[in-house]
């Protein structure tokens, strides 16, 4: 496995941690996205804990928590690394591509579980890419298949 132990659980929008909800509300207001969460299809909370190798855990955040939300038109993410403030980002499903990391050419070099997302995010002027770390658990697998299917459906 990669550098992180990952776990995923399905949650409701209402049970989202307050700091995540505040970052999400600020993002929605800043970009005037309105009621984009009204028809949420799935909401997960994932935790990625850095694996300690030897005496040190190496570079990168020790714990990354994320809430990812799928709607028929949007992917919305709120991410918090260690003691940093949570931040939110969003992308219309028609503006992104999503692929299973385990099926990528990089998996052989660095095994991990999750999704590669690339395309146009609301808060960025240029196309970019990101990785959604998911546990190898039922919620992670369901999120993976749900997001891939939602992106395909949105582009029809």
C-alpha positions as a printed NumPy array, in Angstrom:
array([[  0.   ,   0.   ,   0.   ],
       [  1.053,   3.625,  -0.369],
       [  2.212,   6.048,   2.291],
       [ -1.205,   6.324,   3.966],
       [ -3.696,   4.085,   5.739],
       [ -7.023,   5.156,   4.272],
       [-10.572,   4.659,   5.497],
       [-13.883,   5.903,   4.176],
       [-17.343,   6.106,   5.688],
       [-20.618,   7.362,   4.316],
       [-22.058,  10.332,   6.213],
       [-24.946,  12.755,   5.833],
       [-24.513,  16.422,   5.002],
       [-25.966,  17.202,   8.432],
       [-23.31 ,  15.133,  10.239],
       [-20.394,  16.894,   8.532],
       [-17.908,  18.319,  11.084],
       [-18.645,  22.033,  11.814],
       [-15.286,  23.285,  10.486],
       [-15.939,  21.475,   7.197],
       [-19.482,  22.869,   6.98 ],
       [-18.178,  26.42 ,   7.565],
       [-15.539,  26.065,   4.801],
       [-18.15 ,  24.605,   2.462],
       [-20.679,  27.383,   3.161],
       [-17.989,  30.048,   2.591],
       [-17.003,  28.434,  -0.739],
       [-20.606,  28.217,  -1.937],
       [-21.19 ,  31.867,  -1.004],
       [-17.908,  33.126,  -2.525],
       [-18.599,  31.5  ,  -5.901],
       [-22.378,  32.101,  -5.771],
       [-23.138,  28.41 ,  -6.288],
       [-26.553,  28.554,  -4.661],
       [-28.257,  25.317,  -3.675],
       [-25.864,  22.895,  -5.385],
       [-26.122,  20.377,  -2.526],
       [-29.915,  20.044,  -2.524],
       [-29.852,  16.84 ,  -4.585],
       [-26.736,  15.218,  -3.095],
       [-26.359,  11.611,  -4.225],
       [-23.581,  10.561,  -1.844],
       [-21.468,  12.111,   0.904],
       [-18.383,  10.492,   2.435],
       [-15.751,  11.313,   4.999],
       [-12.313,   9.864,   4.373],
       [ -9.332,   9.747,   6.678],
       [ -5.768,   9.258,   5.457],
       [ -3.171,   8.607,   8.164],
       [  0.522,   8.766,   7.231],
       [  2.301,   5.449,   7.776],
       [  5.38 ,   5.825,   9.944],
       [  8.356,   4.21 ,   8.249],
       [ 11.317,   3.849,  10.591],
       [ 11.689,   6.656,  13.109],
       [ 10.038,   9.309,  10.933],
       [  6.843,   9.541,   8.949],
       [  8.467,  11.477,   6.114],
       [  7.164,  14.537,   4.257],
       [  3.505,  15.333,   3.878],
       [  0.582,  15.702,   6.242],
       [  0.244,  13.171,   9.033],
       [ -3.558,  13.13 ,   8.875],
       [ -5.759,  14.329,   6.015],
       [ -9.515,  14.349,   6.481],
       [-11.833,  15.02 ,   3.585],
       [-15.537,  15.228,   2.918],
       [-16.525,  14.541,  -0.692],
       [-20.031,  15.115,  -2.029],
       [-21.496,  13.96 ,  -5.336],
       [-24.575,  15.555,  -6.875],
       [-25.909,  14.927, -10.393],
       [-23.953,  18.015, -11.566],
       [-21.156,  18.627,  -9.042],
       [-18.236,  17.144,  -7.125],
       [-17.677,  19.139,  -3.945],
       [-14.718,  18.555,  -1.637],
       [-13.678,  19.876,   1.764],
       [-10.152,  18.978,   2.838],
       [ -8.23 ,  19.455,   6.077],
       [ -4.58 ,  18.468,   6.533],
       [ -3.186,  18.237,  10.062],
       [ -3.832,  21.526,  11.928],
       [ -4.425,  23.651,   8.835],
       [ -7.786,  25.248,   8.149],
       [-10.288,  23.254,   6.124],
       [-10.786,  24.449,   2.549],
       [-13.436,  23.635,  -0.025],
       [-13.353,  23.233,  -3.782],
       [-15.881,  22.216,  -6.386],
       [-16.136,  21.176, -10.011],
       [-18.989,  20.602, -12.392],
       [-19.002,  16.965, -13.467],
       [-19.038,  18.003, -17.128],
       [-15.693,  19.793, -16.604],
       [-13.713,  16.895, -15.086],
       [-12.464,  13.43 , -15.867],
       [-12.239,  10.79 , -13.162],
       [-10.26 ,   7.551, -13.203],
       [ -9.596,   4.74 , -10.762],
       [ -6.021,   5.15 ,  -9.492],
       [ -5.599,   1.376,  -9.176],
       [ -5.966,   1.13 , -12.957],
       [ -3.336,   3.807, -13.657],
       [  0.248,   3.265, -14.77 ],
       [  1.459,   4.712, -11.461],
       [ -0.189,   2.019,  -9.331],
       [  2.659,  -0.46 ,  -9.96 ],
       [  5.198,   2.06 ,  -8.615],
       [  3.122,   3.407,  -5.729],
       [  0.133,   1.251,  -4.775],
       [ -2.754,   3.258,  -3.318],
       [ -6.535,   3.46 ,  -3.478],
       [ -8.625,   6.348,  -4.714],
       [ -9.481,   8.442,  -7.722],
       [ -7.549,  10.759, -10.008],
       [ -9.604,  13.84 , -10.87 ],
       [ -8.536,  16.324, -13.517],
       [-10.195,  19.27 , -15.184],
       [-11.614,  22.681, -14.303],
       [-12.334,  23.426, -10.646],
       [-14.491,  26.406,  -9.656],
       [-11.757,  28.125,  -7.665],
       [ -8.87 ,  27.69 , -10.109],
       [ -8.193,  29.63 , -13.33 ],
       [ -6.469,  26.697, -15.059],
       [ -7.207,  22.996, -15.339],
       [ -5.664,  21.014, -12.518],
       [ -5.638,  17.536, -11.083],
       [ -6.11 ,  16.065,  -7.645],
       [ -6.232,  12.742,  -5.907],
       [ -9.135,  11.591,  -3.758],
       [ -7.754,   9.064,  -1.295],
       [-10.289,   6.358,  -0.479],
       [-10.232,   3.364,   1.794],
       [-10.372,  -0.114,   0.319],
       [-13.746,  -0.509,   2.04 ],
       [-17.372,  -0.649,   0.946],
       [-17.947,   3.117,   1.258],
       [-14.76 ,   3.894,  -0.698],
       [-15.604,   1.418,  -3.458],
       [-19.19 ,   2.687,  -3.665],
       [-18.027,   6.314,  -3.854],
       [-15.565,   5.414,  -6.597],
       [-18.173,   3.712,  -8.789],
       [-20.82 ,   6.367,  -8.035],
       [-18.571,   9.272,  -9.024],
       [-17.331,   7.599, -12.211],
       [-20.937,   6.819, -13.225],
       [-22.114,  10.362, -12.335],
       [-19.399,  11.946, -14.508],
       [-20.297,   9.664, -17.419],
       [-24.006,  10.455, -16.995],
       [-23.398,  14.215, -16.784],
       [-21.516,  14.164, -20.09 ],
       [-24.307,  12.446, -22.057]])
